XYZ file of C-alpha atoms in Angstrom:
744
model
C -30.144 100.463 -10.146
C -32.652 99.899 -12.868
C -30.249 101.741 -15.237
C -27.494 99.547 -14.274
C -29.591 96.516 -14.950
C -30.691 97.775 -18.426
C -27.089 98.389 -19.358
C -26.074 94.914 -18.170
C -28.843 93.269 -19.981
C -28.036 95.030 -23.236
C -24.487 93.983 -22.999
C -25.472 90.468 -22.361
C -28.047 90.528 -25.064
C -25.505 92.054 -27.659
C -22.768 89.741 -26.607
C -24.651 86.598 -27.364
C -25.580 88.085 -30.758
C -21.861 88.973 -31.338
C -20.801 85.437 -30.373
C -22.894 84.181 -33.035
C -21.504 86.700 -35.808
C -17.981 85.481 -34.889
C -18.818 81.838 -35.106
C -20.012 82.355 -38.416
C -16.864 84.511 -39.266
C -14.924 81.485 -38.172
C -16.764 79.095 -40.138
C -16.428 81.336 -43.375
C -12.658 81.521 -42.799
C -12.525 77.884 -42.319
C -14.258 77.194 -45.579
C -12.000 79.583 -47.469
C -8.949 77.904 -45.991
C -10.300 74.476 -47.163
C -10.860 75.744 -50.594
C -7.369 77.219 -50.777
C -5.880 74.055 -49.630
C -7.747 72.288 -52.299
C -6.611 74.787 -54.925
C -2.918 74.441 -53.870
C -3.156 70.600 -54.308
C -4.993 70.644 -57.631
C -2.831 68.891 -60.502
C -2.451 70.901 -63.770
C -1.301 69.784 -66.971
C -1.047 73.069 -69.086
C -0.492 76.719 -68.684
C -4.106 77.362 -69.047
C -5.050 75.097 -66.072
C -2.135 76.448 -63.955
C -3.141 79.974 -64.492
C -6.680 78.948 -63.483
C -5.450 77.350 -60.295
C -3.454 80.359 -59.254
C -6.451 82.610 -59.901
C -8.459 80.521 -57.612
C -5.595 80.275 -54.991
C -5.379 84.111 -55.138
C -9.082 84.564 -54.676
C -9.184 82.470 -51.573
C -6.120 83.982 -50.021
C -7.712 87.359 -50.739
C -11.034 86.147 -48.941
C -9.020 84.988 -46.011
C -7.375 88.195 -45.772
C -10.588 90.069 -45.764
C -12.082 87.970 -43.119
C -8.953 88.346 -40.975
C -9.031 92.229 -41.334
C -12.631 92.557 -40.061
C -11.764 90.705 -36.838
C -11.625 93.868 -34.824
C -14.755 95.727 -34.746
C -16.748 93.275 -36.986
C -20.247 94.527 -35.802
C -20.515 98.105 -34.590
C -24.254 99.181 -34.827
C -27.703 98.215 -34.733
C -31.121 99.912 -35.828
C -34.516 99.019 -34.223
C -37.490 100.300 -36.445
C -40.767 101.412 -35.631
C -43.512 98.499 -36.187
C -42.627 94.851 -36.844
C -39.496 95.269 -39.048
C -36.553 93.274 -37.473
C -33.675 94.973 -36.030
C -30.771 95.521 -38.403
C -27.050 94.904 -37.388
C -24.354 96.847 -39.112
C -20.754 95.921 -39.811
C -17.690 96.055 -41.681
C -18.810 93.377 -44.119
C -21.832 91.618 -44.845
C -22.443 88.276 -43.376
C -25.113 85.717 -44.292
C -26.086 82.599 -42.352
C -25.743 79.269 -44.080
C -29.324 79.258 -45.062
C -29.195 82.705 -46.460
C -30.442 84.994 -43.786
C -28.646 88.192 -43.467
C -26.962 88.454 -40.185
C -24.781 91.559 -40.745
C -25.352 94.308 -43.167
C -22.300 95.938 -44.897
C -22.119 99.702 -43.888
C -21.544 100.644 -47.428
C -24.863 99.079 -48.705
C -27.977 101.336 -49.477
C -29.672 99.655 -46.465
C -26.734 100.496 -44.082
C -27.107 104.098 -45.184
C -29.901 104.523 -42.854
C -27.687 104.068 -39.851
C -25.968 107.333 -40.648
C -28.787 109.437 -41.879
C -31.542 108.920 -39.265
C -31.795 111.847 -36.810
C -34.209 112.883 -34.243
C -35.499 115.558 -36.575
C -35.925 113.027 -39.319
C -36.000 109.466 -37.807
C -37.025 107.898 -41.130
C -38.774 105.131 -39.374
C -35.880 104.308 -37.052
C -36.922 103.994 -33.283
C -33.478 103.558 -31.704
C -29.805 103.547 -32.885
C -27.381 101.389 -30.794
C -23.729 101.787 -31.013
C -21.648 98.806 -29.975
C -18.177 99.359 -28.566
C -16.057 96.315 -28.698
C -12.509 95.392 -27.987
C -11.571 91.996 -29.496
C -14.710 89.680 -29.330
C -15.969 91.301 -26.234
C -18.666 93.963 -25.943
C -17.268 96.852 -23.691
C -20.315 99.101 -23.803
C -23.441 100.158 -25.606
C -24.819 103.393 -26.268
C -28.338 104.171 -27.532
C -29.795 107.043 -29.304
C -33.761 107.109 -29.171
C -34.730 109.113 -32.371
C -38.512 108.657 -32.371
C -39.654 109.223 -28.847
C -43.382 109.343 -29.574
C -43.487 106.058 -31.595
C -40.888 104.406 -29.072
C -43.229 105.584 -26.154
C -40.036 106.215 -24.167
C -38.212 109.000 -22.381
C -35.280 110.888 -23.847
C -32.784 109.081 -21.679
C -30.383 106.695 -23.262
C -28.169 103.956 -22.286
C -24.580 105.019 -21.962
C -23.209 108.287 -20.639
C -21.796 109.840 -23.699
C -22.350 109.762 -27.346
C -20.393 107.337 -29.678
C -18.964 110.283 -31.671
C -17.642 112.070 -28.703
C -16.317 108.790 -27.167
C -14.430 108.130 -30.388
C -12.920 111.794 -30.401
C -11.928 111.621 -26.869
C -10.008 108.242 -27.318
C -6.361 108.320 -27.206
C -4.460 108.441 -30.485
C -2.322 105.309 -30.956
C -0.141 106.446 -33.801
C -2.216 104.907 -36.558
C -5.444 106.334 -38.023
C -8.817 104.618 -36.940
C -11.618 104.472 -39.324
C -14.780 106.311 -38.514
C -17.140 103.647 -39.989
C -19.019 103.741 -36.732
C -19.476 107.270 -36.367
C -19.801 108.751 -39.957
C -21.861 111.975 -39.908
C -24.607 112.639 -42.437
C -22.458 115.310 -44.340
C -19.604 112.951 -44.454
C -21.848 110.146 -45.742
C -23.098 112.191 -48.531
C -19.523 112.968 -49.866
C -18.615 109.129 -49.251
C -21.380 107.932 -51.512
C -21.199 110.684 -54.297
C -21.077 109.113 -57.665
C -17.701 107.904 -59.143
C -17.349 110.075 -62.149
C -15.700 113.455 -62.246
C -13.530 115.135 -59.671
C -14.976 115.367 -56.294
C -13.093 118.046 -54.025
C -13.412 117.510 -50.324
C -12.396 120.842 -48.915
C -12.190 121.286 -45.060
C -10.255 122.899 -42.308
C -8.002 120.921 -39.969
C -9.732 118.189 -38.208
C -13.040 118.129 -40.334
C -12.576 114.551 -41.403
C -11.212 114.987 -44.960
C -8.860 112.220 -44.882
C -11.334 109.885 -43.215
C -13.873 110.661 -45.681
C -11.601 110.032 -48.727
C -10.465 106.845 -47.395
C -14.015 105.630 -46.631
C -15.020 106.829 -50.125
C -12.388 104.681 -51.489
C -14.016 101.575 -49.509
C -17.494 102.492 -50.764
C -16.505 102.847 -54.411
C -14.739 99.633 -54.270
C -17.980 97.916 -52.835
C -20.411 99.668 -55.146
C -18.401 99.741 -58.432
C -16.626 96.416 -57.792
C -16.595 95.131 -61.489
C -15.522 98.377 -62.725
C -12.579 98.888 -60.078
C -11.560 95.482 -59.230
C -9.124 94.976 -62.345
C -7.911 98.590 -62.112
C -7.682 99.327 -58.495
C -7.648 102.528 -56.570
C -4.390 104.865 -56.204
C -4.317 106.900 -52.936
C -1.793 109.719 -52.930
C -0.537 111.123 -49.540
C 1.946 113.939 -48.785
C 4.643 111.695 -46.994
C 5.775 108.303 -45.842
C 4.726 109.175 -42.131
C 1.222 110.068 -43.534
C 0.989 106.673 -45.534
C 2.043 104.694 -42.344
C -0.505 106.582 -40.406
C -3.357 105.514 -42.627
C -2.120 102.325 -43.734
C -4.554 100.174 -41.554
C -7.797 102.018 -42.490
C -8.717 100.338 -45.665
C -7.609 96.714 -44.833
C -9.589 97.113 -41.814
C -12.584 97.711 -43.940
C -11.807 94.731 -46.121
C -10.333 96.536 -48.939
C -6.973 95.459 -50.466
C -7.105 96.685 -54.117
C -5.460 99.936 -53.126
C -2.112 101.252 -53.673
C -0.606 103.919 -51.226
C 1.984 106.173 -52.692
C 3.432 109.650 -52.349
C 4.027 111.755 -55.403
C 7.847 110.978 -54.902
C 7.037 107.219 -55.368
C 5.213 107.361 -58.569
C 8.158 106.273 -60.795
C 8.995 102.626 -59.997
C 12.562 101.966 -59.331
C 13.532 105.482 -58.336
C 14.339 106.654 -54.752
C 13.804 110.282 -54.350
C 16.223 111.006 -51.480
C 18.311 113.709 -52.914
C 17.958 116.935 -50.944
C 16.830 120.001 -52.786
C 16.089 123.633 -51.913
C 12.472 124.864 -51.994
C 13.489 127.230 -54.848
C 14.677 124.476 -57.223
C 11.657 122.340 -56.485
C 9.401 125.507 -57.275
C 10.966 125.800 -60.681
C 10.826 122.082 -61.437
C 7.054 122.041 -60.288
C 5.911 124.610 -62.713
C 3.850 123.702 -65.707
C 6.294 125.198 -68.078
C 8.558 122.355 -67.386
C 6.568 119.975 -69.611
C 7.584 122.076 -72.586
C 11.298 122.005 -71.270
C 11.183 118.306 -71.134
C 9.713 118.008 -74.687
C 12.402 120.516 -75.978
C 15.117 118.366 -74.267
C 13.957 115.167 -76.095
C 13.683 117.068 -79.373
C 17.354 118.358 -78.725
C 18.603 114.738 -78.735
C 17.219 114.232 -82.325
C 20.374 115.646 -84.017
C 21.007 116.710 -87.750
C 24.561 117.249 -88.543
C 25.651 120.443 -90.316
C 27.908 118.920 -92.716
C 27.884 115.373 -94.240
C 29.558 112.808 -91.897
C 31.979 110.382 -93.753
C 31.470 106.590 -92.786
C 33.831 103.835 -94.017
C 32.055 100.665 -94.864
C 33.871 97.778 -96.541
C 36.724 100.152 -97.806
C 34.043 102.598 -99.316
C 33.106 106.153 -98.134
C 29.511 106.654 -97.353
C 27.900 109.780 -95.748
C 25.464 110.675 -93.364
C 23.831 113.237 -95.454
C 22.066 116.253 -93.518
C 19.374 116.555 -96.178
C 18.472 112.696 -95.728
C 18.889 112.932 -91.793
C 16.377 115.805 -91.802
C 14.047 113.804 -93.965
C 14.430 110.926 -91.726
C 14.058 112.959 -88.519
C 10.814 114.529 -89.932
C 9.554 110.979 -90.896
C 10.061 109.861 -87.444
C 8.412 112.655 -85.744
C 5.395 112.451 -88.103
C 4.770 108.869 -86.750
C 3.456 110.486 -83.637
C 5.294 107.950 -81.587
C 7.535 108.704 -78.497
C 11.195 109.183 -79.139
C 12.385 105.461 -78.552
C 9.849 104.019 -80.540
C 10.049 106.408 -83.397
C 13.727 105.958 -83.345
C 13.231 102.679 -85.383
C 11.727 104.958 -88.330
C 14.675 107.204 -88.116
C 17.164 104.224 -88.205
C 15.545 102.615 -91.123
C 15.486 105.812 -93.216
C 19.005 106.439 -92.579
C 20.108 102.790 -93.295
C 18.133 102.917 -96.527
C 19.987 105.990 -97.690
C 23.329 104.347 -96.720
C 22.230 101.174 -98.545
C 21.332 103.187 -101.686
C 24.827 104.911 -101.732
C 26.713 101.629 -101.107
C 24.626 100.018 -104.088
C 25.351 102.788 -106.356
C 29.132 102.151 -105.780
C 29.471 98.470 -105.881
C 26.503 97.755 -108.324
C 27.701 100.382 -110.923
C 27.690 98.800 -114.454
C 31.124 99.206 -116.066
C 29.576 99.420 -119.487
C 27.344 102.327 -118.373
C 24.105 100.580 -118.100
C 21.635 100.484 -115.241
C 22.785 99.580 -111.853
C 23.316 95.766 -111.645
C 21.756 95.420 -107.974
C 17.879 95.121 -107.700
C 15.669 95.913 -104.806
C 16.212 92.370 -103.281
C 20.139 92.964 -103.235
C 19.710 96.423 -101.841
C 17.584 95.020 -98.988
C 20.323 92.543 -98.217
C 22.871 95.304 -98.140
C 20.676 97.273 -95.665
C 20.274 94.324 -93.273
C 23.930 93.847 -93.421
C 24.883 97.436 -93.004
C 22.322 97.565 -90.079
C 24.638 95.040 -88.187
C 27.820 97.183 -88.429
C 28.446 98.241 -84.925
C 30.364 101.401 -86.097
C 27.538 102.764 -88.376
C 24.962 101.805 -85.695
C 26.914 103.761 -83.116
C 27.225 106.789 -85.498
C 23.506 106.884 -86.067
C 22.873 106.336 -82.463
C 24.448 109.737 -81.693
C 21.860 111.395 -84.009
C 18.909 109.579 -82.493
C 19.995 107.890 -79.231
C 17.923 105.346 -77.155
C 17.292 107.042 -73.974
C 15.888 106.319 -70.556
C 14.250 109.123 -68.574
C 17.001 109.041 -66.126
C 19.645 109.497 -68.977
C 17.619 112.285 -70.521
C 17.457 114.278 -67.182
C 20.943 113.543 -65.843
C 22.318 114.778 -69.295
C 20.010 117.779 -69.148
C 20.900 118.987 -65.663
C 24.642 118.348 -65.895
C 24.932 120.672 -68.969
C 24.443 124.292 -68.810
C 24.376 124.334 -72.784
C 21.440 121.729 -72.681
C 19.800 123.632 -70.243
C 19.954 126.840 -72.169
C 18.507 125.138 -75.416
C 15.618 123.216 -73.751
C 14.721 125.756 -71.139
C 14.920 128.968 -73.069
C 11.490 129.975 -71.690
C 12.862 130.093 -68.118
C 14.729 133.227 -66.766
C 18.483 133.074 -66.512
C 18.440 132.758 -62.781
C 15.831 129.880 -63.024
C 18.000 127.990 -65.517
C 20.917 128.240 -63.184
C 18.783 126.665 -60.335
C 18.426 123.445 -62.583
C 22.236 122.855 -63.081
C 23.748 120.309 -60.902
C 26.034 117.245 -60.889
C 24.622 113.767 -61.663
C 23.536 111.355 -58.933
C 20.260 110.641 -57.138
C 16.802 112.130 -57.554
C 14.821 114.583 -55.552
C 11.036 114.636 -54.948
C 10.463 117.262 -57.623
C 12.412 115.340 -60.036
C 9.932 112.362 -60.058
C 7.248 114.175 -61.912
C 9.786 115.220 -64.625
C 11.017 111.714 -64.917
C 7.453 110.600 -65.489
C 6.971 113.498 -68.147
C 10.265 112.321 -69.756
C 8.986 108.772 -69.878
C 5.902 109.762 -71.754
C 7.962 111.594 -74.440
C 10.503 108.845 -74.661
C 8.447 105.685 -74.883
C 9.754 102.086 -74.070
C 13.290 100.833 -74.573
C 13.324 98.204 -77.303
C 14.357 94.691 -76.062
C 16.850 92.856 -78.188
C 15.535 89.179 -78.936
C 17.853 86.509 -77.901
C 18.706 83.243 -79.553
C 21.624 84.014 -82.108
C 21.491 85.525 -85.605
C 19.954 88.984 -86.363
C 17.598 90.621 -83.897
C 13.896 91.375 -84.644
C 14.928 94.895 -85.317
C 17.315 94.230 -87.915
C 14.912 91.707 -89.766
C 12.402 94.650 -89.745
C 15.062 96.869 -91.371
C 15.193 94.629 -94.344
C 11.262 94.528 -94.587
C 10.992 98.330 -94.256
C 13.875 98.990 -96.610
C 12.027 97.354 -99.387
C 9.077 99.821 -99.087
C 11.534 102.832 -98.656
C 13.838 101.828 -101.556
C 10.811 100.955 -103.766
C 9.476 104.510 -103.394
C 12.809 106.211 -104.234
C 14.470 103.817 -106.688
C 15.791 105.389 -109.934
C 15.435 102.302 -111.932
C 12.819 99.899 -113.325
C 12.300 96.253 -112.912
C 10.928 93.942 -115.637
C 8.867 92.016 -112.987
C 8.095 94.519 -110.144
C 5.631 92.244 -108.379
C 8.483 89.682 -107.868
C 10.581 91.992 -105.838
C 7.854 92.629 -103.302
C 9.436 90.126 -100.524
C 9.053 89.397 -97.200
C 11.855 89.949 -94.664
C 12.060 86.300 -93.952
C 12.764 85.819 -97.785
C 15.833 88.327 -97.767
C 17.361 86.824 -94.539
C 16.625 83.248 -94.134
C 19.211 82.723 -91.223
C 16.946 84.776 -88.844
C 15.679 82.862 -85.910
C 13.317 84.341 -83.369
C 13.191 82.698 -80.035
C 10.026 83.253 -77.993
C 10.758 84.512 -74.480
C 9.442 82.375 -71.892
C 7.318 84.371 -69.241
C 6.511 82.833 -65.876
C 2.914 84.200 -64.920
C 2.944 84.735 -61.204
C -0.368 85.616 -60.002
C -0.253 88.760 -57.942
C -2.766 91.422 -56.487
C -3.849 94.578 -58.390
C -1.891 96.775 -55.957
C 1.374 94.606 -56.553
C 0.923 94.971 -60.280
C 0.044 98.716 -60.171
C 3.182 99.286 -57.930
C 5.582 97.735 -60.439
C 4.054 99.369 -63.652
C 4.627 102.964 -64.304
C 1.910 102.998 -67.154
C -0.802 101.326 -64.814
C -4.230 103.008 -65.294
C -6.226 103.296 -62.133
C -10.052 103.200 -61.852
C -10.027 105.934 -59.306
C -7.415 108.112 -57.623
C -7.692 109.762 -54.245
C -5.380 112.588 -53.487
C -4.761 113.755 -49.831
C -3.430 117.163 -49.071
C -4.023 117.976 -52.628
C -3.134 121.749 -52.316
C 0.483 120.487 -52.035
C 0.873 119.146 -55.444
C 2.664 120.974 -58.268
C 1.213 121.188 -61.729
C 3.860 118.811 -63.056
C 2.712 116.215 -60.218
C -0.893 116.678 -61.372
C 0.098 115.860 -65.038
C 1.678 112.661 -63.586
C -1.430 111.747 -61.808
C -3.960 112.706 -64.662
C -1.897 110.078 -66.787
C -2.744 107.397 -64.362
C -6.614 107.721 -64.505
C -7.876 108.406 -67.924
C -11.415 108.286 -66.776
C -10.687 111.527 -64.636
C -12.275 109.968 -61.554
C -10.778 111.597 -58.598
C -11.391 112.263 -54.992
C -9.306 115.327 -54.021
C -9.039 116.265 -50.296
C -7.380 119.373 -49.252
C -7.233 122.637 -47.331
C -5.900 125.733 -49.292
C -5.029 127.239 -46.177
C -2.452 124.544 -45.384
C -0.692 124.844 -48.741
C 2.798 124.998 -47.566
C 4.664 123.107 -50.437
C 7.171 125.162 -52.336
C 6.317 123.148 -55.512
C 2.526 124.182 -55.177
C 1.709 126.467 -58.334
C 5.511 126.632 -58.970
C 6.400 128.195 -55.609
C 3.133 130.281 -55.041
C 0.380 128.639 -52.849
C -3.032 128.554 -54.531
C -5.773 130.776 -53.224
C -8.607 128.779 -54.887
C -9.361 125.381 -56.203
C -9.799 127.192 -59.595
C -6.289 128.079 -59.505
C -5.285 124.493 -58.806
C -7.445 123.079 -61.717
C -7.766 126.018 -63.987
C -5.796 124.784 -66.891
C -6.333 121.031 -66.402
C -9.691 120.710 -68.361
C -11.120 118.715 -65.348
C -14.696 119.027 -64.489
C -14.822 119.428 -60.613
C -17.248 120.036 -57.873
C -16.488 120.889 -54.347
C -17.906 119.886 -51.051
C -17.026 121.628 -47.992
C -16.771 120.064 -44.406
C -17.164 122.972 -41.855
C -17.227 121.073 -38.492
C -13.775 120.215 -36.967
C -14.043 116.992 -35.057
C -10.489 116.598 -34.094
C -9.368 120.222 -33.267
C -10.955 121.299 -29.825
C -12.525 124.918 -29.566
C -9.416 126.134 -27.230
C -6.931 125.357 -29.870
C -8.961 126.452 -32.803
C -9.587 129.894 -31.328
C -5.738 130.412 -31.720
C -5.547 128.825 -34.977
C -8.301 130.902 -36.588
C -6.232 133.999 -35.741
C -3.603 132.652 -37.946
C -6.107 131.701 -40.570
C -7.537 135.266 -40.651
C -4.058 136.490 -41.544
C -3.663 134.210 -44.687
C -5.321 135.555 -47.786
C -7.141 132.298 -48.956
C -10.622 131.312 -49.679
C -11.448 129.115 -46.683
C -14.311 128.632 -44.448
C -13.735 129.278 -40.627
C -14.304 125.830 -38.999
C -16.510 125.219 -35.942
C -15.213 122.948 -33.370
C -17.657 120.171 -32.306
C -16.309 119.999 -28.800
C -14.012 121.523 -26.108
C -11.086 119.817 -24.360
C -11.060 121.538 -21.038
C -7.262 122.508 -21.728
C -6.169 125.942 -22.605
C -3.222 126.064 -25.004
C -0.157 127.339 -22.958
C 3.111 129.286 -23.823
C 6.375 128.798 -22.223
C 9.343 131.159 -22.936
C 12.780 129.484 -22.660
C 15.286 131.903 -23.547
C 18.081 129.615 -22.255
C 18.304 125.788 -22.394
C 15.387 125.568 -24.709
C 16.098 121.910 -25.833
C 16.489 120.854 -22.221
C 13.191 122.622 -21.286
C 11.408 121.047 -24.219
C 12.375 117.536 -23.088
C 11.008 118.326 -19.452
C 7.650 119.396 -21.035
C 7.412 116.304 -23.216
C 7.609 114.323 -20.041
C 4.904 116.235 -18.315
C 2.578 115.936 -21.489
C 3.309 112.173 -21.624
C 2.206 111.834 -18.052
C -0.833 114.023 -18.792
C -2.074 111.960 -21.640
C -1.321 108.469 -20.585
C -1.477 105.962 -23.314
C -1.958 108.913 -25.867
C 0.559 110.183 -28.283
C 2.896 113.565 -28.018
C 4.541 115.284 -30.855
C 7.091 118.070 -31.182
C 6.465 120.195 -34.360
C 9.195 122.711 -35.245
C 11.451 123.713 -37.905
C 13.998 121.318 -39.728
C 17.011 122.867 -37.915
C 15.307 122.651 -34.411
C 14.134 119.136 -35.088
C 17.595 118.030 -35.714
C 18.590 119.063 -32.380
C 15.468 117.701 -30.657
C 15.462 114.224 -32.414
C 16.746 112.435 -29.222
C 13.798 113.400 -27.106
C 12.216 110.407 -25.619
C 8.548 109.840 -25.545
C 7.539 112.288 -28.439
C 7.641 111.975 -32.258
C 9.760 115.034 -33.635
C 8.445 116.334 -36.881
C 8.873 119.121 -39.274
C 5.696 120.917 -40.428
C 5.982 119.037 -43.681
C 6.316 115.431 -41.824
C 3.256 116.560 -39.508
C 1.000 117.214 -42.187
C -2.142 115.170 -42.166
C -1.212 113.576 -38.635
C -2.831 114.107 -35.435
C -1.654 113.623 -31.714
C -3.342 113.836 -28.220
C -0.709 116.572 -27.434
C 1.512 118.771 -29.506
C 4.390 121.113 -28.555
C 5.115 123.710 -31.176
C 8.559 124.829 -30.652
C 9.849 128.150 -32.060
C 6.733 129.401 -33.575
C 8.035 132.648 -35.147
C 10.769 130.677 -37.030
C 7.946 128.382 -38.282
C 5.896 131.539 -39.361
C 8.985 133.012 -40.995
C 8.636 130.411 -43.867
C 4.963 131.176 -44.092
C 2.097 131.618 -41.855
C 0.420 128.442 -43.429
C 3.119 126.291 -41.997
C 2.208 127.673 -38.495
C -1.354 127.089 -39.110
C -0.624 123.527 -39.895
C 1.560 123.074 -36.773
C -1.036 124.580 -34.290
C -3.706 122.281 -35.649
C -2.284 118.771 -35.157
C -3.471 118.310 -31.533
C -6.654 116.621 -30.673
C -6.567 117.493 -26.737
C -3.822 119.633 -25.633
C -1.463 122.308 -27.236
C 1.768 123.876 -26.038
C 4.016 126.518 -27.445
C 7.722 126.987 -26.545
C 9.507 129.905 -27.827
C 13.092 131.389 -27.216
C 11.466 134.870 -26.511
C 7.886 136.541 -26.544
C 6.186 135.441 -30.025
C 4.428 137.796 -32.033
C 2.386 135.821 -34.457
C -1.236 136.355 -34.919
C -2.996 134.683 -31.938
C -0.148 134.561 -29.724
C -1.905 136.790 -27.332
C -4.383 134.394 -26.552
C -1.764 131.903 -25.094
């Protein structure tokens, strides 16, 4: 009876405290809403004032969003200290009273760290750690851990029947990932709070919390390095759209919004990577050697004709002369600019030569004297020639303006272009690249990104009538080019050093009006391929190809990465060009990155009964990976059913049984793409391929046709067997023979 009274008293006390915290939260939200309303109504008279108003409005909106996001689970813990120190309440954000008193400590603060590090062996002055379990604004239960029994003068009994960690692990999965802010373990906390600089590898087996640690690390870094990261944001890369949906609520729930979630296939704005492609083709496209192929493909588009090309201009015959084209090409390349940006230098050099030819014809002195046209006249001729559409078209063929999409479509559609640019590849590998235009695959995205780096930006013509800014620049640069190659002298050379506006006085440049719409860091980053992030987090990092790593490295020049992965789960055909890496040294060997690895060895998600089977598969995989230790047992042994006939119908019946067993929990079927297509209509379960299931977790998982999964690699089967948090079943058309099947 006394224990029940103690529990009730604790709940009542903490509920009163929680009511006060939510009252303060409501007041802060009301104040932010009032400020937002004031900002919206503010009168502005110029662009600077409008920009300031928009920034203020965005700030208040963001503050409201943060306060809304922490509504659920606002406060989750309390520390009681030895001595007279007041208890500390821990929550998702820090909250102060109107007078400045701290009511709630942010879990990411240094003070908050004590909540995670204190143990019975090393209590660090902590007498008791209390976990508060809430739903909405109500306390559901409390769980106490008495850490310093001698100082506390208490027995080892605690309020609550099970630990907070075990309660969280046994909770039903709802289809979206829950944060672990209330149950972060000491080994996880150390990684979460590691320095921002360099590459931190979070290595661990299925269920060890790699993803949770990486996401909480993002929240911590945004808190600890706010000034450094708030303008650049954090990029999080996940293996697929299902995975991104699964983790999408974690960081907003921790009051962080300056984060962009993307798959590698979503890194090129405006491109939808939905073209199907074989693993063999993806493997070739993912190899590091493709960077050189793309560079060669760009160089191949910078053409020098073998013979002079005649051009008719104003009834006179001019020539695109190979030696001059070569000199123009070399000059453009020597600028070090990308193809599209160096194109201007090429065009100007070619135009200058045509202008010289034309001046030699029409400026010839009939008496045999020096040419009658001076530098000023030749500059005018160059500007006029530059406007001729036929001439511009012929020069364009020699050095075309290209988008990444145009470059790759032209490359992959031409056997000849592939042979020229990809000579380093074997004949059968080059044949894999050949395809008809139309659509992009996931592996194409990194190649498009590589191409964009070599091509640079497309020049935008200025509107408003008259000649373009590019044309006016021709005239200015031709002055310099012609002056360096002129074969005649001027009495007053200084008078010929003109400005382009002196040569073409009719040019008018209209300024483009831009509407500055204040958007979040994530929104701006999503639309800008060249955005540089302050930190990048890569989950399931073992899946990325070398070309995808190149694309990511361009997006973080500080080389500040958190990399979460498990080499034993490297199933992607693109990883290391088709061969799964066996060590992180293979993954980062040629990148020049300074990396350090932290290993998580305790599996919180996968119970011991399931891990026993999975480890047998892991033993058969040749990879450097620690054998995980499960922290709990589920009480359910994995089962096997052989359904030689009517397999699909039997799976449907088993799903219904599993759904009844887990109640509100989740059920999934993991199988091959072929089987998944036939099972897609099964009610009550998510039907996933191994690729789609990667990184996800479910209360119950039914693995269908395990030998067929294993035929594509034991790593695929290892992934499939480790998605369950409670129950695992295997359905096979005949007796399976994969490692560990004898335990079923």
